[in-house]
mmCIF file of C-alpha atoms in Angstrom:
data_model
loop_
_atom_site.group_PDB
_atom_site.id
_atom_site.type_symbol
_atom_site.label_atom_id
_atom_site.label_comp_id
_atom_site.label_asym_id
_atom_site.label_seq_id
_atom_site.Cartn_x
_atom_site.Cartn_y
_atom_site.Cartn_z
ATOM 1 C CA MET O 218 24.602 -27.985 0.406
ATOM 2 C CA ASP O 219 23.874 -26.269 3.650
ATOM 3 C CA LYS O 220 20.675 -24.439 4.263
ATOM 4 C CA ARG O 221 20.891 -20.753 5.018
ATOM 5 C CA THR O 222 18.755 -18.762 7.405
ATOM 6 C CA ILE O 223 16.713 -15.858 6.022
ATOM 7 C CA LYS O 224 15.137 -13.123 8.137
ATOM 8 C CA ILE O 225 11.505 -12.300 7.259
ATOM 9 C CA VAL O 226 10.128 -8.915 8.273
ATOM 10 C CA CYS O 227 6.336 -8.909 8.741
ATOM 11 C CA PHE O 228 3.881 -6.090 8.663
ATOM 12 C CA ALA O 229 0.326 -5.316 9.781
ATOM 13 C CA GLY O 230 -1.947 -8.367 10.255
ATOM 14 C CA LEU O 231 0.950 -10.754 9.645
ATOM 15 C CA ARG O 232 2.512 -9.952 12.985
ATOM 16 C CA LYS O 233 -0.315 -11.861 14.658
ATOM 17 C CA TYR O 234 1.081 -15.040 13.099
ATOM 18 C CA PHE O 235 4.844 -14.453 12.971
ATOM 19 C CA GLY O 236 5.694 -11.471 15.152
ATOM 20 C CA ALA O 237 7.554 -8.510 13.695
ATOM 21 C CA GLU O 238 10.309 -10.795 12.448
ATOM 22 C CA THR O 239 10.819 -14.514 11.946
ATOM 23 C CA THR O 240 13.386 -16.674 10.260
ATOM 24 C CA VAL O 241 13.279 -19.639 7.900
ATOM 25 C CA ALA O 242 16.003 -22.020 6.815
ATOM 26 C CA VAL O 243 16.085 -22.457 3.061
ATOM 27 C CA ALA O 244 18.049 -24.612 0.648
ATOM 28 C CA PRO O 245 20.458 -22.846 -1.732
ATOM 29 C CA GLU O 246 18.125 -23.507 -4.682
ATOM 30 C CA ALA O 247 14.988 -22.176 -2.915
ATOM 31 C CA THR O 248 12.533 -19.809 -4.555
ATOM 32 C CA TYR O 249 10.565 -17.014 -2.814
ATOM 33 C CA SER O 250 7.587 -19.263 -3.130
ATOM 34 C CA ASP O 251 9.393 -21.917 -1.084
ATOM 35 C CA VAL O 252 9.805 -19.379 1.701
ATOM 36 C CA VAL O 253 6.076 -18.682 1.654
ATOM 37 C CA THR O 254 5.374 -22.444 1.788
ATOM 38 C CA LYS O 255 7.719 -22.768 4.786
ATOM 39 C CA LEU O 256 5.905 -19.971 6.551
ATOM 40 C CA ALA O 257 2.546 -21.646 5.898
ATOM 41 C CA THR O 258 3.868 -24.868 7.322
ATOM 42 C CA ALA O 259 5.200 -23.072 10.361
ATOM 43 C CA ASN O 260 1.802 -21.493 11.016
ATOM 44 C CA PRO O 261 -1.084 -23.116 9.108
ATOM 45 C CA GLU O 262 -3.467 -20.410 10.357
ATOM 46 C CA ALA O 263 -1.624 -17.944 8.119
ATOM 47 C CA LYS O 264 -2.023 -20.091 5.009
ATOM 48 C CA GLU O 265 -4.883 -18.114 3.506
ATOM 49 C CA VAL O 266 -3.400 -14.671 4.009
ATOM 50 C CA LEU O 267 -0.014 -15.856 2.747
ATOM 51 C CA LYS O 268 -1.681 -16.691 -0.614
ATOM 52 C CA SER O 269 -2.203 -12.975 -1.165
ATOM 53 C CA CYS O 270 1.124 -11.731 0.119
ATOM 54 C CA ARG O 271 3.979 -10.414 -1.964
ATOM 55 C CA ILE O 272 7.657 -10.337 -1.145
ATOM 56 C CA ALA O 273 9.917 -7.351 -1.384
ATOM 57 C CA VAL O 274 13.714 -7.328 -1.504
ATOM 58 C CA LYS O 275 15.569 -4.076 -1.255
ATOM 59 C CA GLU O 276 12.311 -2.140 -1.632
ATOM 60 C CA GLU O 277 11.292 -3.913 -4.866
ATOM 61 C CA PHE O 278 8.699 -6.644 -5.356
ATOM 62 C CA VAL O 279 10.152 -9.924 -6.589
ATOM 63 C CA PRO O 280 8.416 -12.658 -8.640
ATOM 64 C CA LEU O 281 7.637 -15.521 -6.257
ATOM 65 C CA ASN O 282 8.900 -18.151 -8.675
ATOM 66 C CA GLU O 283 12.365 -16.647 -8.780
ATOM 67 C CA LYS O 284 15.313 -18.080 -6.916
ATOM 68 C CA LEU O 285 16.328 -16.176 -3.794
ATOM 69 C CA LYS O 286 18.944 -13.516 -4.373
ATOM 70 C CA SER O 287 21.889 -13.399 -2.018
ATOM 71 C CA VAL O 288 20.166 -11.328 0.605
ATOM 72 C CA ASP O 289 19.546 -12.158 4.238
ATOM 73 C CA THR O 290 16.286 -10.236 4.707
ATOM 74 C CA LEU O 291 12.937 -10.457 2.958
ATOM 75 C CA PHE O 292 9.966 -8.198 3.514
ATOM 76 C CA LEU O 293 6.593 -10.018 3.514
ATOM 77 C CA ILE O 294 3.954 -7.654 2.194
ATOM 78 C CA PRO O 295 0.288 -8.435 2.933
ATOM 79 C CA PRO O 296 -2.437 -7.005 0.619
ATOM 80 C CA SER O 297 -2.374 -3.209 0.667
ATOM 81 C CA SER O 298 -5.198 -1.405 2.509
ATOM 82 C CA GLY O 299 -4.173 2.228 2.399
ATOM 83 C CA GLY O 300 -6.406 5.152 1.445
ATOM 84 C CA MET V 153 9.348 11.372 4.110
ATOM 85 C CA LYS V 154 7.857 13.467 1.356
ATOM 86 C CA HIS V 155 4.737 11.314 0.729
ATOM 87 C CA LEU V 156 4.146 9.952 4.254
ATOM 88 C CA GLN V 157 3.566 11.765 7.488
ATOM 89 C CA TYR V 158 2.474 11.111 11.077
ATOM 90 C CA THR V 159 0.941 14.580 11.513
ATOM 91 C CA ASP V 160 -2.313 16.043 10.197
ATOM 92 C CA ILE V 161 -2.409 16.649 6.425
ATOM 93 C CA ASP V 162 -3.054 20.325 5.796
ATOM 94 C CA TYR V 163 -4.655 19.950 2.394
ATOM 95 C CA SER V 164 -5.723 23.592 2.209
ATOM 96 C CA LYS V 165 -2.091 24.610 2.452
ATOM 97 C CA LEU V 166 -1.073 21.995 -0.119
ATOM 98 C CA PHE V 167 -3.835 23.250 -2.444
ATOM 99 C CA ASP V 168 -2.801 26.916 -2.037
ATOM 100 C CA GLU V 169 0.780 26.074 -2.958
ATOM 101 C CA PHE V 170 -0.354 24.043 -5.956
ATOM 102 C CA ARG V 171 -0.044 26.725 -8.663
ATOM 103 C CA HIS V 172 1.188 26.381 -12.226
ATOM 104 C CA PRO V 173 0.651 28.861 -15.086
ATOM 105 C CA ASN V 174 -0.295 26.004 -17.458
ATOM 106 C CA ASN V 175 -3.007 24.622 -15.126
ATOM 107 C CA GLY V 176 -6.542 24.995 -16.418
ATOM 108 C CA ALA V 177 -7.846 22.415 -13.939
ATOM 109 C CA VAL V 178 -6.767 21.351 -10.473
ATOM 110 C CA VAL V 179 -8.457 18.358 -8.764
ATOM 111 C CA LEU V 180 -8.049 17.619 -5.049
ATOM 112 C CA PHE V 181 -9.131 14.264 -3.598
ATOM 113 C CA SER V 182 -9.163 13.710 0.170
ATOM 114 C CA GLY V 183 -9.679 10.217 1.447
ATOM 115 C CA GLU V 184 -11.267 10.629 4.909
ATOM 116 C CA VAL V 185 -12.012 8.414 7.870
ATOM 117 C CA ARG V 186 -15.673 7.284 8.043
ATOM 118 C CA ASP V 187 -17.356 6.468 11.336
ATOM 119 C CA ASN V 188 -18.656 3.170 10.015
ATOM 120 C CA ASN V 189 -17.576 0.234 7.885
ATOM 121 C CA GLU V 190 -19.860 -2.535 6.761
ATOM 122 C CA GLY V 191 -22.381 -1.749 9.468
ATOM 123 C CA ARG V 192 -19.836 -1.471 12.288
ATOM 124 C CA GLU V 193 -19.148 1.716 14.183
ATOM 125 C CA VAL V 194 -15.532 2.821 13.702
ATOM 126 C CA THR V 195 -13.777 4.954 16.331
ATOM 127 C CA HIS V 196 -10.536 5.655 14.493
ATOM 128 C CA LEU V 197 -7.907 4.170 12.160
ATOM 129 C CA GLU V 198 -4.199 3.631 12.452
ATOM 130 C CA TYR V 199 -1.988 3.382 9.371
ATOM 131 C CA GLU V 200 1.287 1.516 9.041
ATOM 132 C CA ALA V 201 3.609 1.315 6.031
ATOM 133 C CA TYR V 202 6.820 -0.230 4.912
ATOM 134 C CA GLU V 203 7.931 3.339 4.841
ATOM 135 C CA PRO V 204 10.913 3.609 2.480
ATOM 136 C CA MET V 205 9.255 1.412 -0.116
ATOM 137 C CA ALA V 206 5.857 3.150 0.163
ATOM 138 C CA ASN V 207 7.432 6.607 -0.180
ATOM 139 C CA LYS V 208 9.395 5.492 -3.237
ATOM 140 C CA MET V 209 6.345 3.804 -4.842
ATOM 141 C CA ILE V 210 4.131 6.887 -4.379
ATOM 142 C CA ALA V 211 6.824 8.990 -6.023
ATOM 143 C CA GLY V 212 6.912 6.510 -8.912
ATOM 144 C CA ILE V 213 3.099 6.509 -9.324
ATOM 145 C CA LEU V 214 3.133 10.324 -9.450
ATOM 146 C CA GLU V 215 5.837 10.359 -12.124
ATOM 147 C CA GLU V 216 3.986 7.748 -14.191
ATOM 148 C CA ALA V 217 0.749 9.702 -13.874
ATOM 149 C CA LYS V 218 2.450 12.977 -14.859
ATOM 150 C CA SER V 219 3.749 11.460 -18.035
ATOM 151 C CA ARG V 220 0.680 9.365 -18.899
ATOM 152 C CA PHE V 221 -1.848 12.164 -18.420
ATOM 153 C CA LYS V 222 0.391 15.113 -19.337
ATOM 154 C CA LEU V 223 0.049 16.689 -15.917
ATOM 155 C CA ASN V 224 1.787 19.915 -14.930
ATOM 156 C CA GLN V 225 1.859 18.910 -11.296
ATOM 157 C CA ALA V 226 0.928 15.973 -9.065
ATOM 158 C CA ALA V 227 1.085 15.510 -5.322
ATOM 159 C CA CYS V 228 0.140 12.785 -2.883
ATOM 160 C CA VAL V 229 0.547 12.541 0.909
ATOM 161 C CA HIS V 230 -0.619 9.599 3.004
ATOM 162 C CA ARG V 231 -1.043 9.572 6.746
ATOM 163 C CA LEU V 232 0.585 7.152 9.098
ATOM 164 C CA GLY V 233 -0.310 6.598 12.713
ATOM 165 C CA LYS V 234 -3.699 7.381 14.305
ATOM 166 C CA VAL V 235 -6.309 9.255 12.232
ATOM 167 C CA GLU V 236 -9.585 10.323 13.894
ATOM 168 C CA ILE V 237 -13.035 10.321 12.264
ATOM 169 C CA SER V 238 -13.284 12.932 9.502
ATOM 170 C CA GLY V 239 -9.514 13.138 9.454
ATOM 171 C CA CYS V 240 -7.705 13.164 6.119
ATOM 172 C CA ALA V 241 -5.975 9.830 5.526
ATOM 173 C CA VAL V 242 -4.674 10.559 2.028
ATOM 174 C CA VAL V 243 -4.689 13.525 -0.315
ATOM 175 C CA VAL V 244 -4.074 13.555 -4.086
ATOM 176 C CA ILE V 245 -3.821 16.765 -6.075
ATOM 177 C CA THR V 246 -3.475 16.905 -9.840
ATOM 178 C CA GLY V 247 -3.010 19.894 -12.133
ATOM 179 C CA ALA V 248 -3.426 19.744 -15.909
ATOM 180 C CA GLY V 249 -4.355 21.924 -18.820
ATOM 181 C CA HIS V 250 -7.877 20.543 -18.866
ATOM 182 C CA ARG V 251 -10.246 18.842 -16.423
ATOM 183 C CA LYS V 252 -10.378 15.395 -18.067
ATOM 184 C CA GLU V 253 -6.640 14.787 -17.542
ATOM 185 C CA ALA V 254 -6.745 16.244 -14.045
ATOM 186 C CA TYR V 255 -9.692 14.011 -13.001
ATOM 187 C CA ASP V 256 -8.450 10.870 -14.752
ATOM 188 C CA ALA V 257 -4.930 11.209 -13.360
ATOM 189 C CA ASN V 258 -6.274 11.830 -9.853
ATOM 190 C CA ARG V 259 -8.304 8.596 -10.023
ATOM 191 C CA TYR V 260 -5.318 6.702 -11.436
ATOM 192 C CA ILE V 261 -3.087 7.877 -8.618
ATOM 193 C CA ILE V 262 -5.426 7.100 -5.757
ATOM 194 C CA ASP V 263 -6.341 3.685 -7.196
ATOM 195 C CA HIS V 264 -2.706 2.686 -7.520
ATOM 196 C CA VAL V 265 -1.789 4.063 -4.099
ATOM 197 C CA LYS V 266 -4.597 2.098 -2.488
ATOM 198 C CA ASN V 267 -3.996 -1.118 -4.388
ATOM 199 C CA ASP V 268 -0.246 -1.332 -4.781
ATOM 200 C CA VAL V 269 1.572 0.605 -2.133
ATOM 201 C CA PRO V 270 2.569 -1.218 1.090
ATOM 202 C CA ILE V 271 0.382 0.803 3.476
ATOM 203 C CA TRP V 272 -2.104 -0.882 5.836
ATOM 204 C CA LYS V 273 -5.118 0.305 7.700
ATOM 205 C CA HIS V 274 -5.952 -0.919 11.206
ATOM 206 C CA GLU V 275 -9.598 -0.256 11.990
ATOM 207 C CA PHE V 276 -10.741 0.219 15.548
ATOM 208 C CA PHE V 277 -14.392 -0.417 16.361
ATOM 209 C CA ALA V 278 -16.733 0.926 19.060
ATOM 210 C CA ASP V 279 -17.099 -2.540 20.549
ATOM 211 C CA GLY V 280 -13.392 -2.507 21.475
ATOM 212 C CA THR V 281 -12.232 -4.844 18.715
ATOM 213 C CA SER V 282 -9.892 -4.021 15.865
ATOM 214 C CA GLU V 283 -9.088 -5.460 12.419
ATOM 215 C CA TRP V 284 -6.495 -4.997 9.755
ATOM 216 C CA GLY V 285 -8.255 -3.663 6.673
ATOM 217 C CA GLN V 286 -8.818 -5.466 3.388
ATOM 218 C CA ASN V 287 -9.231 -2.871 0.686
ATOM 219 C CA CYS V 288 -9.726 -4.570 -2.571
ATOM 220 C CA ASP V 289 -12.289 -2.442 -4.348
ATOM 221 C CA CYS V 290 -9.892 -2.641 -7.259
ATOM 222 C CA VAL V 291 -11.797 -5.435 -8.979
ATOM 223 C CA THR V 292 -13.819 -2.830 -10.816
ATOM 224 C CA ASP V 293 -11.252 0.000 -10.781
ATOM 225 C CA ALA V 294 -8.572 -2.294 -12.139
ATOM 226 C CA ASN V 295 -10.278 -2.639 -15.504
ATOM 227 C CA GLU V 296 -10.564 1.117 -15.862
ATOM 228 C CA THR V 297 -6.964 1.876 -15.051
ATOM 229 C CA GLY V 298 -5.171 -1.182 -16.398
ATOM 230 C CA HIS V 299 -4.122 -2.056 -12.840
ATOM 231 C CA LYS V 300 -2.925 -5.594 -12.650
ATOM 232 C CA HIS V 301 -4.693 -7.327 -9.839
ATOM 233 C CA HIS V 302 -2.171 -9.014 -7.625
ATOM 234 C CA HIS V 303 -4.094 -9.684 -4.462
ATOM 235 C CA HIS V 304 -5.142 -13.180 -5.318
ATOM 236 C CA GLU V 305 -1.953 -14.320 -6.940
ATOM 237 C CA GLU V 306 -1.179 -17.755 -5.594
ATOM 238 C CA ALA V 307 2.003 -18.145 -3.659
ATOM 239 C CA GLN V 308 2.921 -21.122 -5.773
#
């Protein structure tokens, strides 16, 4: 089956590696974790920080081992540093 | 947004408005910008958030704290944008019948806001460099509050 292209919105220190937005092409069966792996392959310098990132979909965190829902945008959330 | 703002936080005003006839204790915490971090001179901070999600999560943390600690009132506002030294970056106010609940809830709220909510600190140093902050003092706090530590969860 054809791959689909997902938009990834990046915040804070992640923009250094990927800009404010990037895209990845994923297989229909892909998990969120697969997306993170693709990003790490695209920019190996980001590999360490990606290990501590979470992904949000529609303003909710999603388990990384879940299959992608039918959305076209993911929000890549680096470790919080508010306060 | 109710819990996020780009302008100065007027915590005196928030405190004055924070009145409830059942309150026997009101605790106000102000997280402020230090002029140093790990031996480096800090000139100012800038905060960024995934705003709609951060606002919603702070509202959720306040609701959870109100029910868990039987609070009469709870408020939290976090700054975005540039905050100067000694500026207020975040304020948490809790009101309860007694001081234990007010203190405990206040700590619960600030810990969860710092550790969970998608807000990021960009530190600017006197030597002209800058870095995105890494909070993570929740290793100890986590055990006290039951916070589940997510920062080192492997991506796969």
